[in-house]
Tab-separated table of C-alpha atoms and ligand atoms in Angstrom:
chain	number	residue	atom	x	y	z
A	11	MET	CA	41.181	33.715	74.115
A	12	ILE	CA	38.881	35.148	76.728
A	13	GLU	CA	35.207	34.367	76.812
A	14	ILE	CA	32.777	36.958	78.102
A	15	LYS	CA	29.541	35.216	79.116
A	16	LYS	CA	26.189	36.903	79.022
A	17	ASP	CA	23.355	36.644	81.596
A	18	PHE	CA	25.516	34.445	83.772
A	19	PRO	CA	23.836	32.766	86.789
A	20	LEU	CA	25.564	33.602	90.077
A	21	LYS	CA	23.637	31.213	92.395
A	22	SER	CA	26.634	28.907	92.788
A	23	ARG	CA	29.037	31.829	92.859
A	24	ASN	CA	27.790	33.446	96.101
A	25	THR	CA	27.743	31.533	99.388
A	26	PHE	CA	24.308	32.977	100.295
A	27	GLY	CA	23.074	31.002	97.255
A	28	LEU	CA	21.122	33.983	95.943
A	29	ASP	CA	19.570	33.470	92.560
A	30	VAL	CA	20.796	36.473	90.593
A	31	ASN	CA	22.538	36.993	87.249
A	32	ALA	CA	25.414	39.047	85.970
A	33	ARG	CA	24.798	40.780	82.681
A	34	PHE	CA	28.376	39.890	81.689
A	35	PHE	CA	30.826	37.555	83.415
A	36	VAL	CA	34.421	36.751	82.711
A	37	GLU	CA	37.011	34.459	84.304
A	38	ALA	CA	40.512	35.835	84.038
A	39	SER	CA	43.476	33.586	84.565
A	40	LYS	CA	46.145	36.230	83.970
A	41	ALA	CA	46.620	39.907	84.671
A	42	ASP	CA	46.496	40.719	80.945
A	43	LYS	CA	43.099	39.043	80.718
A	44	ILE	CA	41.901	41.313	83.503
A	45	SER	CA	43.208	44.293	81.524
A	46	PHE	CA	41.378	43.071	78.449
A	47	SER	CA	38.154	42.751	80.456
A	48	LEU	CA	38.569	46.269	81.806
A	49	ASN	CA	38.971	47.611	78.262
A	50	TYR	CA	35.851	45.724	77.195
A	51	ALA	CA	33.929	47.247	80.077
A	52	SER	CA	35.183	50.776	79.291
A	53	TYR	CA	34.309	50.338	75.566
A	54	TYR	CA	30.748	49.320	76.352
A	55	ASN	CA	30.508	51.646	79.308
A	56	LEU	CA	29.767	48.888	81.778
A	57	PRO	CA	30.288	49.064	85.517
A	58	ILE	CA	32.648	46.376	86.743
A	59	MET	CA	32.871	44.300	89.813
A	60	VAL	CA	35.381	41.764	91.049
A	61	LEU	CA	34.006	38.591	92.503
A	62	GLY	CA	36.270	36.120	94.281
A	63	GLY	CA	34.800	33.190	96.194
A	64	GLY	CA	31.546	35.119	96.763
A	65	SER	CA	31.739	34.390	100.481
A	66	ASN	CA	31.302	37.950	101.733
A	67	ILE	CA	28.714	39.344	99.444
A	68	LEU	CA	24.960	40.010	99.443
A	69	PHE	CA	23.389	40.509	96.031
A	70	THR	CA	20.108	42.381	96.289
A	71	LYS	CA	19.490	42.323	92.538
A	72	ASN	CA	21.036	41.248	89.210
A	73	TYR	CA	24.359	42.848	88.447
A	74	GLU	CA	23.976	45.050	85.372
A	75	GLY	CA	27.598	45.186	84.394
A	76	LEU	CA	30.698	43.003	83.988
A	77	ILE	CA	31.772	40.742	86.805
A	78	ILE	CA	35.434	39.734	86.689
A	79	HIS	CA	36.372	36.538	88.511
A	80	PRO	CA	40.174	36.384	88.890
A	81	LEU	CA	41.405	32.808	88.401
A	82	ILE	CA	45.138	33.585	88.718
A	83	GLN	CA	46.832	30.422	90.080
A	84	GLY	CA	50.212	29.613	91.537
A	85	ILE	CA	52.020	29.440	94.874
A	86	GLU	CA	55.603	30.398	94.205
A	87	ILE	CA	58.363	30.586	96.823
A	88	THR	CA	60.155	33.849	96.144
A	89	ASP	CA	62.488	33.829	99.162
A	90	ASP	CA	63.746	30.892	101.209
A	91	ALA	CA	65.538	32.145	104.305
A	92	GLN	CA	66.708	30.349	107.428
A	93	GLN	CA	63.707	31.252	109.518
A	94	SER	CA	61.050	32.000	106.999
A	95	ILE	CA	59.864	31.708	103.437
A	96	THR	CA	57.995	34.239	101.313
A	97	VAL	CA	55.403	33.065	98.858
A	98	ARG	CA	53.691	34.862	95.983
A	99	VAL	CA	50.192	33.524	95.610
A	100	GLY	CA	47.690	34.016	92.754
A	101	ALA	CA	44.461	35.785	93.671
A	102	GLY	CA	42.400	32.891	92.372
A	103	ILE	CA	43.838	30.285	94.762
A	104	THR	CA	41.247	29.160	97.274
A	105	TRP	CA	42.196	30.578	100.694
A	106	ASP	CA	42.025	27.333	102.554
A	107	SER	CA	44.119	25.477	99.977
A	108	LEU	CA	46.899	28.021	100.725
A	109	VAL	CA	46.535	27.370	104.452
A	110	GLU	CA	46.612	23.636	103.822
A	111	TRP	CA	49.674	24.034	101.592
A	112	SER	CA	51.579	25.962	104.247
A	113	VAL	CA	50.566	23.830	107.243
A	114	SER	CA	51.436	20.576	105.468
A	115	ARG	CA	54.921	21.919	104.728
A	116	GLY	CA	55.484	23.153	108.269
A	117	TYR	CA	55.280	26.835	107.484
A	118	GLY	CA	53.387	28.721	110.177
A	119	GLY	CA	51.358	31.901	110.304
A	120	LEU	CA	48.075	31.051	108.608
A	121	GLU	CA	46.886	28.034	110.629
A	122	ASN	CA	44.431	30.019	112.756
A	123	LEU	CA	42.836	31.227	109.523
A	124	SER	CA	41.969	27.668	108.481
A	125	PHE	CA	38.727	26.902	106.759
A	126	ILE	CA	37.791	30.509	105.994
A	127	PRO	CA	35.896	30.415	102.707
A	128	GLY	CA	36.919	32.607	99.775
A	129	ASP	CA	39.912	33.286	97.595
A	130	VAL	CA	43.394	34.596	98.363
A	131	GLY	CA	42.741	37.831	96.392
A	132	ALA	CA	40.028	38.827	98.864
A	133	SER	CA	42.092	38.169	101.974
A	134	PRO	CA	43.775	41.594	102.167
A	135	ILE	CA	40.660	43.550	101.292
A	136	GLN	CA	38.875	42.996	104.577
A	137	ASN	CA	41.970	41.675	106.297
A	138	ILE	CA	40.328	38.349	107.184
A	139	GLY	CA	40.826	37.262	110.758
A	140	ALA	CA	40.006	34.518	113.219
A	141	TYR	CA	41.166	33.119	116.547
A	142	GLY	CA	43.539	35.976	117.351
A	143	VAL	CA	45.253	36.121	113.969
A	144	GLU	CA	44.715	38.350	110.952
A	145	ALA	CA	45.871	38.079	107.372
A	146	LYS	CA	47.855	41.330	107.844
A	147	ASP	CA	50.182	39.481	110.254
A	148	SER	CA	51.630	37.479	107.318
A	149	ILE	CA	51.033	39.682	104.284
A	150	VAL	CA	54.169	41.448	103.106
A	151	LYS	CA	53.058	42.754	99.762
A	152	VAL	CA	49.953	42.980	97.539
A	153	GLU	CA	50.064	43.279	93.734
A	154	GLY	CA	47.186	44.523	91.721
A	155	LEU	CA	45.947	46.313	88.668
A	156	ASN	CA	44.778	49.897	88.915
A	157	ILE	CA	41.318	49.922	87.303
A	158	ILE	CA	41.673	53.535	86.099
A	159	THR	CA	45.237	53.603	84.796
A	160	LYS	CA	45.297	49.884	83.958
A	161	LYS	CA	48.857	49.752	85.342
A	162	MET	CA	50.196	47.194	87.766
A	163	ILE	CA	50.818	48.545	91.298
A	164	GLU	CA	52.288	47.167	94.470
A	165	PHE	CA	51.536	47.859	98.090
A	166	THR	CA	53.753	47.084	101.067
A	167	ASN	CA	52.051	45.883	104.214
A	168	ALA	CA	52.140	49.444	105.688
A	169	GLU	CA	50.670	50.927	102.501
A	170	CYS	CA	47.666	48.626	102.812
A	171	LEU	CA	46.580	50.510	106.002
A	172	PHE	CA	45.333	47.318	107.586
A	173	ASP	CA	42.983	47.418	110.535
A	174	TYR	CA	40.262	45.169	111.996
A	175	ARG	CA	38.310	43.950	108.910
A	176	TYR	CA	39.728	46.936	106.961
A	177	SER	CA	42.359	47.972	104.423
A	178	ILE	CA	42.939	50.750	101.923
A	179	PHE	CA	41.158	48.457	99.403
A	180	LYS	CA	37.942	48.961	101.376
A	181	GLY	CA	38.620	52.668	101.925
A	182	GLU	CA	40.248	55.164	99.586
A	183	LEU	CA	40.928	52.525	96.880
A	184	ARG	CA	37.532	50.858	97.012
A	185	HIS	CA	36.705	49.557	93.513
A	186	ARG	CA	39.993	51.030	92.247
A	187	VAL	CA	42.321	48.031	92.402
A	188	ILE	CA	42.008	44.437	91.268
A	189	ILE	CA	44.294	42.320	93.350
A	190	THR	CA	46.282	39.796	91.263
A	191	HIS	CA	48.798	38.380	93.779
A	192	VAL	CA	49.404	38.446	97.512
A	193	HIS	CA	52.833	37.810	99.095
A	194	PHE	CA	52.967	36.103	102.525
A	195	LYS	CA	55.901	35.643	104.857
A	196	LEU	CA	55.586	32.313	106.696
A	197	SER	CA	57.655	31.085	109.559
A	198	LYS	CA	59.779	27.936	109.709
A	199	SER	CA	59.763	28.007	113.506
A	200	PRO	CA	56.281	29.286	114.195
A	201	THR	CA	55.000	30.688	117.479
A	202	LEU	CA	51.504	29.460	118.045
A	203	THR	CA	48.589	31.765	118.952
A	204	THR	CA	46.130	29.688	120.895
A	205	HIS	CA	44.841	31.881	123.697
A	206	TYR	CA	41.677	32.929	121.851
A	207	GLY	CA	38.338	31.664	123.181
A	208	ASN	CA	38.216	27.872	123.533
A	209	LEU	CA	41.067	27.207	121.051
A	210	ASP	CA	43.468	25.949	123.711
A	211	GLU	CA	40.836	23.646	125.092
A	212	GLU	CA	40.139	22.216	121.629
A	213	ILE	CA	43.862	21.664	120.962
A	214	GLU	CA	44.231	19.771	124.246
A	215	LYS	CA	41.904	17.115	122.884
A	216	LEU	CA	44.470	16.452	120.169
A	217	GLU	CA	47.876	14.782	120.593
A	218	GLU	CA	50.364	17.590	120.430
A	219	LYS	CA	50.451	21.331	120.016
A	220	SER	CA	51.643	22.234	116.539
A	221	ILE	CA	50.461	24.195	113.517
A	222	LYS	CA	48.767	21.005	112.308
A	223	THR	CA	46.713	20.616	115.481
A	224	VAL	CA	45.916	24.341	115.567
A	225	ARG	CA	44.537	23.933	112.073
A	226	GLU	CA	42.600	20.846	113.131
A	227	ALA	CA	41.211	22.522	116.230
A	228	VAL	CA	40.110	25.646	114.315
A	229	ILE	CA	38.385	23.470	111.700
A	230	ASN	CA	36.614	21.544	114.490
A	231	ILE	CA	35.326	24.718	116.136
A	232	ARG	CA	34.278	26.323	112.840
A	233	ARG	CA	32.468	23.166	111.766
A	234	ARG	CA	30.593	23.145	115.045
A	235	LYS	CA	29.612	26.773	115.118
A	236	LEU	CA	29.378	27.994	111.578
A	237	PRO	CA	26.924	26.657	109.028
A	238	ASP	CA	28.434	25.078	105.908
A	239	PRO	CA	27.447	27.323	102.962
A	240	ALA	CA	27.116	24.160	100.841
A	241	GLU	CA	24.181	23.196	103.051
A	242	ILE	CA	22.795	26.513	104.346
A	243	GLY	CA	23.483	29.752	102.455
A	244	ASN	CA	25.385	32.270	104.551
A	245	ALA	CA	28.373	34.647	104.398
A	246	GLY	CA	29.954	34.052	107.773
A	247	SER	CA	29.828	36.986	110.136
A	248	PHE	CA	27.270	39.423	108.789
A	249	PHE	CA	28.328	42.309	111.055
A	250	LYS	CA	31.604	43.525	112.478
A	251	ASN	CA	32.185	43.360	116.204
A	252	PRO	CA	31.608	46.926	117.372
A	253	VAL	CA	34.201	48.900	119.244
A	254	VAL	CA	32.745	51.036	121.991
A	255	LYS	CA	34.066	53.611	124.514
A	256	ALA	CA	35.058	52.199	127.878
A	257	SER	CA	32.356	54.281	129.585
A	258	ASN	CA	29.745	52.833	127.237
A	259	PHE	CA	30.966	49.329	127.970
A	260	GLU	CA	30.807	49.883	131.722
A	261	SER	CA	27.191	50.959	131.519
A	262	ILE	CA	26.352	47.769	129.558
A	263	GLN	CA	28.352	45.734	132.080
A	264	SER	CA	26.405	47.233	134.990
A	265	LYS	CA	23.255	45.673	133.501
A	266	PHE	CA	24.764	42.512	132.006
A	267	ASP	CA	27.682	41.390	134.123
A	268	LYS	CA	28.508	38.546	131.726
A	269	VAL	CA	29.002	40.668	128.636
A	270	PRO	CA	32.048	39.225	126.786
A	271	SER	CA	34.640	41.739	125.587
A	272	TYR	CA	38.109	42.208	124.153
A	273	PRO	CA	40.402	45.191	124.616
A	274	ALA	CA	40.658	47.438	121.524
A	275	ALA	CA	42.935	50.341	120.590
A	276	GLU	CA	42.863	53.603	122.632
A	277	ASN	CA	41.336	52.020	125.686
A	278	ASN	CA	38.187	51.121	123.816
A	279	VAL	CA	36.380	47.793	124.148
A	280	LYS	CA	35.281	45.384	121.407
A	281	ILE	CA	32.022	43.573	122.145
A	282	PRO	CA	31.051	40.472	120.133
A	283	ALA	CA	28.142	41.452	117.912
A	284	GLY	CA	26.885	37.839	118.176
A	285	TRP	CA	26.343	38.394	121.904
A	286	LEU	CA	24.443	41.668	121.397
A	287	ILE	CA	22.248	40.085	118.713
A	288	GLU	CA	21.549	37.071	120.934
A	289	GLN	CA	20.553	39.345	123.836
A	290	CYS	CA	18.013	40.967	121.547
A	291	GLY	CA	16.387	37.565	121.091
A	292	TRP	CA	17.390	36.898	117.478
A	293	LYS	CA	19.382	33.707	117.826
A	294	GLY	CA	17.710	30.902	115.880
A	295	LYS	CA	14.860	33.116	114.773
A	296	GLN	CA	13.320	32.657	111.346
A	297	ILE	CA	11.741	35.462	109.352
A	298	GLY	CA	10.242	34.214	106.084
A	299	ASN	CA	12.934	32.523	104.024
A	300	CYS	CA	15.878	33.650	106.143
A	301	GLY	CA	16.949	33.729	109.767
A	302	VAL	CA	19.656	33.993	112.351
A	303	HIS	CA	21.787	30.911	112.843
A	304	LYS	CA	20.965	28.824	115.895
A	305	ASP	CA	24.578	28.370	117.014
A	306	GLN	CA	26.113	31.758	116.093
A	307	ALA	CA	23.898	34.852	116.126
A	308	LEU	CA	26.388	36.762	113.997
A	309	VAL	CA	25.519	34.661	111.012
A	310	ILE	CA	22.430	35.308	108.850
A	311	VAL	CA	21.274	32.237	106.929
A	312	ASN	CA	19.292	31.705	103.753
A	313	LEU	CA	16.867	28.997	104.746
A	314	GLY	CA	15.465	28.406	101.289
A	315	ASN	CA	14.817	30.778	98.487
A	316	ALA	CA	15.456	34.040	100.289
A	317	THR	CA	16.121	37.092	98.217
A	318	GLY	CA	18.953	39.486	98.959
A	319	LYS	CA	16.337	42.104	99.836
A	320	GLU	CA	14.769	39.868	102.475
A	321	ILE	CA	18.181	39.206	104.013
A	322	LEU	CA	18.971	42.924	103.989
A	323	ASP	CA	15.656	43.684	105.596
A	324	LEU	CA	16.366	41.198	108.397
A	325	ALA	CA	19.799	42.762	108.884
A	326	HIS	CA	18.186	46.154	109.215
A	327	GLN	CA	15.731	44.839	111.789
A	328	ILE	CA	18.633	43.342	113.777
A	329	GLN	CA	20.555	46.649	113.600
A	330	LYS	CA	17.535	48.540	114.856
A	331	SER	CA	16.930	46.296	117.844
A	332	VAL	CA	20.611	46.483	118.862
A	333	VAL	CA	20.445	50.284	118.675
A	334	ASP	CA	17.205	50.292	120.653
A	335	GLN	CA	18.523	47.983	123.362
A	336	PHE	CA	22.198	48.928	123.597
A	337	GLY	CA	22.603	52.194	121.703
A	338	ILE	CA	25.209	50.502	119.509
A	339	GLU	CA	25.172	50.673	115.686
A	340	LEU	CA	26.314	47.452	114.085
A	341	GLU	CA	28.225	47.888	110.900
A	342	MET	CA	27.764	45.267	108.154
A	343	GLU	CA	30.844	43.166	107.377
A	344	VAL	CA	29.260	41.713	104.244
A	345	ASN	CA	29.373	43.779	101.050
A	346	VAL	CA	25.886	44.653	99.832
A	347	VAL	CA	25.547	44.970	96.054
B	429	EPU	N1	28.599	34.983	121.335
B	429	EPU	C1	27.339	34.931	121.880
B	429	EPU	N2	26.309	34.554	121.069
B	429	EPU	C2	26.449	34.175	119.800
B	429	EPU	C3	27.757	34.235	119.215
B	429	EPU	C4	28.802	34.651	120.021
B	429	EPU	O1	27.142	35.228	123.027
B	429	EPU	O2	25.487	33.796	119.142
B	429	EPU	C5	29.750	35.337	122.190
B	429	EPU	C6	30.531	34.072	122.528
B	429	EPU	O3	30.007	33.485	123.677
B	429	EPU	C7	31.904	34.561	122.701
B	429	EPU	C8	31.977	35.747	121.800
B	429	EPU	O4	30.661	36.097	121.469
B	429	EPU	O5	32.159	34.958	123.996
B	429	EPU	C9	32.823	35.511	120.594
B	429	EPU	O6	32.250	34.564	119.725
B	429	EPU	P1	33.134	33.802	118.615
B	429	EPU	O7	34.359	33.295	119.215
B	429	EPU	O8	32.213	32.838	117.938
B	429	EPU	O9	33.585	34.915	117.618
B	429	EPU	P2	32.874	36.202	117.023
B	429	EPU	O10	33.424	37.431	117.669
B	429	EPU	O11	31.436	36.053	117.001
B	429	EPU	C10	34.733	36.584	115.232
B	429	EPU	C11	34.887	36.777	113.758
B	429	EPU	C12	34.710	35.419	113.067
B	429	EPU	C13	35.802	34.484	113.556
B	429	EPU	C14	35.632	34.364	115.066
B	429	EPU	C15	36.729	33.524	115.686
B	429	EPU	C16	34.114	39.035	113.334
B	429	EPU	C17	33.064	39.897	112.777
B	429	EPU	N3	33.904	37.727	113.293
B	429	EPU	O12	33.411	36.161	115.524
B	429	EPU	O13	34.907	35.646	111.653
B	429	EPU	O14	35.707	33.216	112.955
B	429	EPU	O15	35.723	35.660	115.691
B	429	EPU	O16	37.900	34.270	115.735
B	429	EPU	O17	35.132	39.533	113.824
B	429	EPU	C18	33.793	36.064	109.616
B	429	EPU	O18	34.411	37.160	109.599
B	429	EPU	O19	33.034	35.735	108.706
B	429	EPU	C19	34.000	35.208	110.735
B	429	EPU	C20	33.324	34.019	110.836
């Protein structure tokens, strides 16, 4: 049995806490239930959308179609080797419960990605990343359903075309695949990545250096800097960190000698968007019902009953001032619907 709900409220299903509805909404615990939902949508000629944890989405209006929420569960060890294990994880598993599962069993690779909101099925789409690690470093395979052919398909890591906050599922195959399972290879003798920002410093406050303390330290930093969506609506980083040409970076550096940066591919430089936004005077600013977070300028917050349109309008104002001051176009990380 599968229940398709009508005029379904999405307020608790998006971390911005926006008060919008889906014309139809279905929770699918198995791939065949997703197929059924797709057939239903085709029959009634409805557009479809997949919604995971709702932590990277900005609804600007009601969704006039069918929203499919994959609930596929299960963490299954498919290979147990001397140095590593491979797990096949259902798209509906909460991301952080997977990280918790792996860290508590001594399997390394995901600890830096602790406390990221959202579901496992969304992790390959934008290749979630934090503290020097990205999901792509552990993903070996992605399984999904092709929305057009309704056939199951698999992608190796290389076929996913992963890049910074990018994969084929955001590019050529955008809205074409519903991810059902993700396979991760985790290490039994993990190498820790702790050089990023103040992570090392934070770990030093704890007893030892292990995947457990990396997880603890990351959670401490995130709790300090990022607003809890349960208290203040937000979707984490609203923009991507822009990659600029070295020459462009040097000209910014000549005016702001403290500009933070990271090396990027092809001699380019990545500048934290949070820094650019802060320089433009946005940090902690409130505009109507929304604003820019006081501790992390990359995060736009819903301070009450903001609408998606108000938030989008604020985002456009921020983009404009960063272009005016630095000549850099910030690209949104959040998906606008
Ligand atoms: N910075 C400022 N002002 C701010 C925010 C940041 O000057 O208001 C500067 C900081 O001083 C620091 C640098 O920017 O030098 C980097 O800041 P931070 O370590 O907080 O990371 P970020 O680049 O702003 C990225 C990810 C986050 C991830 C952190 C940690 C993107 C778009 N965001 O943020 O991801 O948690 O690194 O690795 O790449 C998310 O995607 O939702 C997310 C939270």
